[in-house]
PDB file of C-alpha atoms in Angstrom:
ATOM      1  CA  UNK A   1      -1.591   0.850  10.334  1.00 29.00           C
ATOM      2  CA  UNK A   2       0.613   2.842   8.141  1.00 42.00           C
ATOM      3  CA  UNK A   3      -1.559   4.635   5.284  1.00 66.00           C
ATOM      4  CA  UNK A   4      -0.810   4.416   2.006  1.00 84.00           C
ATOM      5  CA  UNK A   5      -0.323   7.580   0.462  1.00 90.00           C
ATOM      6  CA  UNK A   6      -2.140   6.989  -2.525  1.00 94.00           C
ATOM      7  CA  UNK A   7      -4.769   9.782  -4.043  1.00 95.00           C
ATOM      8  CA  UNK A   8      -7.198   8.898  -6.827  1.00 96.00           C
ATOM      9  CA  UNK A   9      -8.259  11.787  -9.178  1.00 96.00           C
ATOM     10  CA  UNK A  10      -9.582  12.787 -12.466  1.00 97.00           C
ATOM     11  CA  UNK A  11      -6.598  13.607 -14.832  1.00 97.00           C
ATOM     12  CA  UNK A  12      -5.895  13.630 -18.510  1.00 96.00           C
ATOM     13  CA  UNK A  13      -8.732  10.809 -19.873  1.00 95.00           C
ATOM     14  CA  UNK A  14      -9.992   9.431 -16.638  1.00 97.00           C
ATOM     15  CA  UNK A  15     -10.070   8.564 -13.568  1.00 98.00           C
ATOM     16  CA  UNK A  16      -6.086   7.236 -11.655  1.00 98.00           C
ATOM     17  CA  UNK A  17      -5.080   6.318  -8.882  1.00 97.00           C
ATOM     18  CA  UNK A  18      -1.631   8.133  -8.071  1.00 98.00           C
ATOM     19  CA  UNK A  19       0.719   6.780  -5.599  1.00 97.00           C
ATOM     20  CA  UNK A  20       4.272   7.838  -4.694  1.00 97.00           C
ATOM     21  CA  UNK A  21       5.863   5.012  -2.358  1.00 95.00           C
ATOM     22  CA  UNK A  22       9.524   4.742  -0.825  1.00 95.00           C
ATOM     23  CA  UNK A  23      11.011   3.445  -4.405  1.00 95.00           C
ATOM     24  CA  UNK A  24       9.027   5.900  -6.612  1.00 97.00           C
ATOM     25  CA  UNK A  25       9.916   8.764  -4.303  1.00 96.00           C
ATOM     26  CA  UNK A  26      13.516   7.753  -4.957  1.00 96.00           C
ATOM     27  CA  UNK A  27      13.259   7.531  -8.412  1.00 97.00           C
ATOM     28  CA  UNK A  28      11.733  10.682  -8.775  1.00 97.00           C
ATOM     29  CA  UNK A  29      14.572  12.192  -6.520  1.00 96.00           C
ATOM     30  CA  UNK A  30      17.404  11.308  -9.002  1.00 96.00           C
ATOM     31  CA  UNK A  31      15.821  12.101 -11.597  1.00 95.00           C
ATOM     32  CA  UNK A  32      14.422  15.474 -11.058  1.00 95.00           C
ATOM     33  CA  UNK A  33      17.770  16.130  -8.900  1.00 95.00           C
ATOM     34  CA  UNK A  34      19.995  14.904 -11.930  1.00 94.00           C
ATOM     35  CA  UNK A  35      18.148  17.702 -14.519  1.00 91.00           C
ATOM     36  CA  UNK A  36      18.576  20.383 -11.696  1.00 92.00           C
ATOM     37  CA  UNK A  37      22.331  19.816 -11.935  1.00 93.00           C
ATOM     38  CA  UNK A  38      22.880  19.600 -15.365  1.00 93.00           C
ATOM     39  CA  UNK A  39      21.701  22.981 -15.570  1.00 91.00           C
ATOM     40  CA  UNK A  40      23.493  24.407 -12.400  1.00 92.00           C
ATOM     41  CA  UNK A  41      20.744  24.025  -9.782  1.00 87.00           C
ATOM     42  CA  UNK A  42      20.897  22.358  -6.433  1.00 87.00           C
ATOM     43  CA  UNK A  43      19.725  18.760  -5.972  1.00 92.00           C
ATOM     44  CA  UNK A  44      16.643  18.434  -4.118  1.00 92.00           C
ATOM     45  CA  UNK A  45      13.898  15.777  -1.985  1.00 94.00           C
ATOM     46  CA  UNK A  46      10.425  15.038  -2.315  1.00 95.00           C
ATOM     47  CA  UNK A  47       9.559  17.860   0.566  1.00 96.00           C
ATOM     48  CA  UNK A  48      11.985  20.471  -1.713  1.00 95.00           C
ATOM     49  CA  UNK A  49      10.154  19.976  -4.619  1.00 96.00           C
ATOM     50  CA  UNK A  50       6.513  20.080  -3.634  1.00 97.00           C
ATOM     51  CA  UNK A  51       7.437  23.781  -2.131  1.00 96.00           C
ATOM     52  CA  UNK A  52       9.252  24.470  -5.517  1.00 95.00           C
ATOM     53  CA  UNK A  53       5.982  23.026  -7.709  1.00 97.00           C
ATOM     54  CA  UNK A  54       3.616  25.097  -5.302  1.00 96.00           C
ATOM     55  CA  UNK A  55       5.411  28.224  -5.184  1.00 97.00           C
ATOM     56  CA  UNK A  56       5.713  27.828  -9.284  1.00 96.00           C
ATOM     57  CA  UNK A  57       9.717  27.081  -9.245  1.00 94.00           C
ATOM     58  CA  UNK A  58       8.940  24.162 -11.255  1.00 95.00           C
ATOM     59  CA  UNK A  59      11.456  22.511 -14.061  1.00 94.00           C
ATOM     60  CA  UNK A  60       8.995  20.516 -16.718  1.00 94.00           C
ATOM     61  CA  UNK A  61      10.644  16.923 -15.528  1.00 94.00           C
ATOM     62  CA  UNK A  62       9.334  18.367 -11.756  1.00 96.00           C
ATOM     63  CA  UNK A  63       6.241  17.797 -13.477  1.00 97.00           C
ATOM     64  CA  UNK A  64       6.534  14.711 -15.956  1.00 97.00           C
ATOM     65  CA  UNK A  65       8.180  12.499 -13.899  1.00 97.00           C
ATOM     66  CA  UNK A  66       5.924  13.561 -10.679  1.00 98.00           C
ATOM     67  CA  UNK A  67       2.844  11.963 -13.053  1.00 98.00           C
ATOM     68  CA  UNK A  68       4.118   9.399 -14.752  1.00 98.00           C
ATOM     69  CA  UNK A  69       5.810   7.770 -10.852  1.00 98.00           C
ATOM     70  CA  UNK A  70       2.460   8.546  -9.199  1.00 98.00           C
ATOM     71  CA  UNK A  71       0.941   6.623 -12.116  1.00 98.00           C
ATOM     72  CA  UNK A  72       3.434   3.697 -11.944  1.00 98.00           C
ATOM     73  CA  UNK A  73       3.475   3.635  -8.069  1.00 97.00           C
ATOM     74  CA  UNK A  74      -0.714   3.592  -8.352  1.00 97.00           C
ATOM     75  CA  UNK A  75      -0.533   0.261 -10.243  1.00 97.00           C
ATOM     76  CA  UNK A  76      -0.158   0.969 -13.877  1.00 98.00           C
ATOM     77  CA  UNK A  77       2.775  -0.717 -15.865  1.00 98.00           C
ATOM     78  CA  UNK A  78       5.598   1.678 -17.162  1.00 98.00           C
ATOM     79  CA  UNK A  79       4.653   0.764 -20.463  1.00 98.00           C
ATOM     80  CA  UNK A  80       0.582   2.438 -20.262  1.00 98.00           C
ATOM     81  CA  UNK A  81       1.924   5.121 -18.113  1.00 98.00           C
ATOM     82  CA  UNK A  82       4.392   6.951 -20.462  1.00 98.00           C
ATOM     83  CA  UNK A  83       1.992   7.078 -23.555  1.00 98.00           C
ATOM     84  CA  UNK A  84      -0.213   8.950 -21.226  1.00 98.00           C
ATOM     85  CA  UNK A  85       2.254  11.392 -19.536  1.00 98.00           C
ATOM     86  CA  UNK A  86       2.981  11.675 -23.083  1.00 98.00           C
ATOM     87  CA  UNK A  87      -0.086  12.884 -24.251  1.00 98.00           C
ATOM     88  CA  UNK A  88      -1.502  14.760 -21.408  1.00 98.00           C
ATOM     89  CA  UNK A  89       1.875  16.531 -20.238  1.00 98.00           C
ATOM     90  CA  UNK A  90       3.838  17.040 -22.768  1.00 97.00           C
ATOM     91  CA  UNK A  91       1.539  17.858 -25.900  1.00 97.00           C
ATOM     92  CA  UNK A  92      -0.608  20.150 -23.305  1.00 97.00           C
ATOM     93  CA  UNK A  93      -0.157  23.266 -21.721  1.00 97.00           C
ATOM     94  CA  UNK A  94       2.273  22.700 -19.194  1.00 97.00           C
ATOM     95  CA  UNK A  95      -0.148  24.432 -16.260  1.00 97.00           C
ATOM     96  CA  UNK A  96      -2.848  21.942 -16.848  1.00 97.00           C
ATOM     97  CA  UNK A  97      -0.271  19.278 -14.647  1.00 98.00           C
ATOM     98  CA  UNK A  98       0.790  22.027 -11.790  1.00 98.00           C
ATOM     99  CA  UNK A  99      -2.007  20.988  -9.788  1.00 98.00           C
ATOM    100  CA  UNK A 100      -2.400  17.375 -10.232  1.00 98.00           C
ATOM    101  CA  UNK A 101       1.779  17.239 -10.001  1.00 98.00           C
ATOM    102  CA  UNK A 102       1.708  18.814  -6.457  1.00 98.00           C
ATOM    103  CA  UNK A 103      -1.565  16.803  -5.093  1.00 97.00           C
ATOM    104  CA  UNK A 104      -0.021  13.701  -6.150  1.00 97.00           C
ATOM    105  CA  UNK A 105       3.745  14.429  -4.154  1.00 96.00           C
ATOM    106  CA  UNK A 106       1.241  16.075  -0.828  1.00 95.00           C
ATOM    107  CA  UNK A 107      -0.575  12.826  -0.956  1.00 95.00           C
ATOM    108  CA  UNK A 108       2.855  11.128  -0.787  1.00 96.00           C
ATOM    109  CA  UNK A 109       4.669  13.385   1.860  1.00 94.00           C
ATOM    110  CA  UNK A 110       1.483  14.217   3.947  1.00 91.00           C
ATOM    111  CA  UNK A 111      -1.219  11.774   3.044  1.00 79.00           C
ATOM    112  CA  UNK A 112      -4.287  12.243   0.853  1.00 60.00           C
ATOM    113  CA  UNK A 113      -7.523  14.816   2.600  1.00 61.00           C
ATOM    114  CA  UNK A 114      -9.773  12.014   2.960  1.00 62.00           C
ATOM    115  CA  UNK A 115      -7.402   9.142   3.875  1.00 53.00           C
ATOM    116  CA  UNK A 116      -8.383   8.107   7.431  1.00 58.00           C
ATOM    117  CA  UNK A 117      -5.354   8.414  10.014  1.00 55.00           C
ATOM    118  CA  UNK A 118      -4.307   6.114  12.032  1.00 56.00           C
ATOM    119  CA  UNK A 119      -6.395   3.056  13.494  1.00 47.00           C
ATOM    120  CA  UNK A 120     -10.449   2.673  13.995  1.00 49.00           C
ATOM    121  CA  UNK A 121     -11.757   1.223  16.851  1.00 39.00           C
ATOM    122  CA  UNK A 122     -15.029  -0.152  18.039  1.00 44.00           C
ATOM    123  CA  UNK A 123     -14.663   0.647  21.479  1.00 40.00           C
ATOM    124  CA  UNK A 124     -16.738   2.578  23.665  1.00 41.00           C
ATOM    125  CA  UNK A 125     -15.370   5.669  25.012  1.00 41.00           C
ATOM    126  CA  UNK A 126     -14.223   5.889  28.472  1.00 40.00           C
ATOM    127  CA  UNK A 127     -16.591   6.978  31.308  1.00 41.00           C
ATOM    128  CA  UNK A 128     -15.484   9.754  33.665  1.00 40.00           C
ATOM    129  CA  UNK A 129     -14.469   8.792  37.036  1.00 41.00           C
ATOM    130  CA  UNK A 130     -17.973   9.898  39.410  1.00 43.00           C
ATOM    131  CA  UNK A 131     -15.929  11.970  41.617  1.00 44.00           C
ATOM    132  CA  UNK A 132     -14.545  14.264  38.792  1.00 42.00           C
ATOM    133  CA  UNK A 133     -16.759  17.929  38.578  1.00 42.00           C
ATOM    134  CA  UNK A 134     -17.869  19.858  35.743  1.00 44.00           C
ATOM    135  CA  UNK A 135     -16.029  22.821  34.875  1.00 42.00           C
ATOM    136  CA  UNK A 136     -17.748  26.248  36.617  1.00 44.00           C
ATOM    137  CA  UNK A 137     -20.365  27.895  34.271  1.00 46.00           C
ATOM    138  CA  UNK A 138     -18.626  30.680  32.307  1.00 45.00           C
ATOM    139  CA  UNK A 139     -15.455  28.822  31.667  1.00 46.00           C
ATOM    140  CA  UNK A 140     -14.355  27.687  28.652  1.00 45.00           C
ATOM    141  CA  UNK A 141     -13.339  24.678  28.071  1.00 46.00           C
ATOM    142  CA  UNK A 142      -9.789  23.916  27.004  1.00 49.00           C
ATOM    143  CA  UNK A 143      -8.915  23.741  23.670  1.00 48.00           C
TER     144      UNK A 143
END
């Protein structure tokens, strides 16, 4: 099972679900990449910018276009997504979106905190073998 990547949150008016896939990652690439060179910068990844956003490097379209992907990628239409990027990024203080910018790429590169990992089973865990011993008393056991 591959996982999803997707975080849902409270931003701007409600509650959205936020998801960054292959294609959105990509379009957010060239786009933040393309107004880093116009004004002399190096291009950069998904992975480059989420340390630039956290470590408060960020360019405004770092932030914008983080949003308004996540938004697109989470299953809104381009078309109800801008108005609200719109709105809640650009006609607020630009801080308010740090946060909710950098969860939204995490979720993408490293998965959401509560997304489950990997695949749940039903099956009973193994029983030891009778001949195996219990480690001595006093020693800790492994990590």
């Amino acid at each position: 099972m591959s996982r999803n990547g997707d975080i849902t949150m409270d931003w701007a008016d409600g509650t959205y679900t936020f998801r960054l896939g292959i294609g959105e990652l990509r379009e957010l690439q060239e786009k933040v990449s393309a107004a880093r060179v116009r004004i002399g910068a190096e291009p950069c990844g998904p992975a480059f910018l989420a340390a630039e956003i956290g470590a408060g490097r960020w360019l405004v379209d770092d932030l914008r276009e983080t949003l308004r992907l996540g938004l697109i990628g989470g299953g809104l239409k381009p078309a109800e997504a801008l108005p609200l990027v719109r709105r809640y990024v650009e006609e607020r203080p630009l801080n308010e979106s740090v946060i909710p910018a950098y969860a939204v790429l995490t979720a993408a590169l490293v998965g959401a905190p509560d997304e489950p990992v990997g695949k749940k089973t039903r099956r009973r865990p193994r029983q030891r073998a009778a001949a195996s011993s219990p480690s001595p008393a006093g020693t800790a056991p492994a990590p």
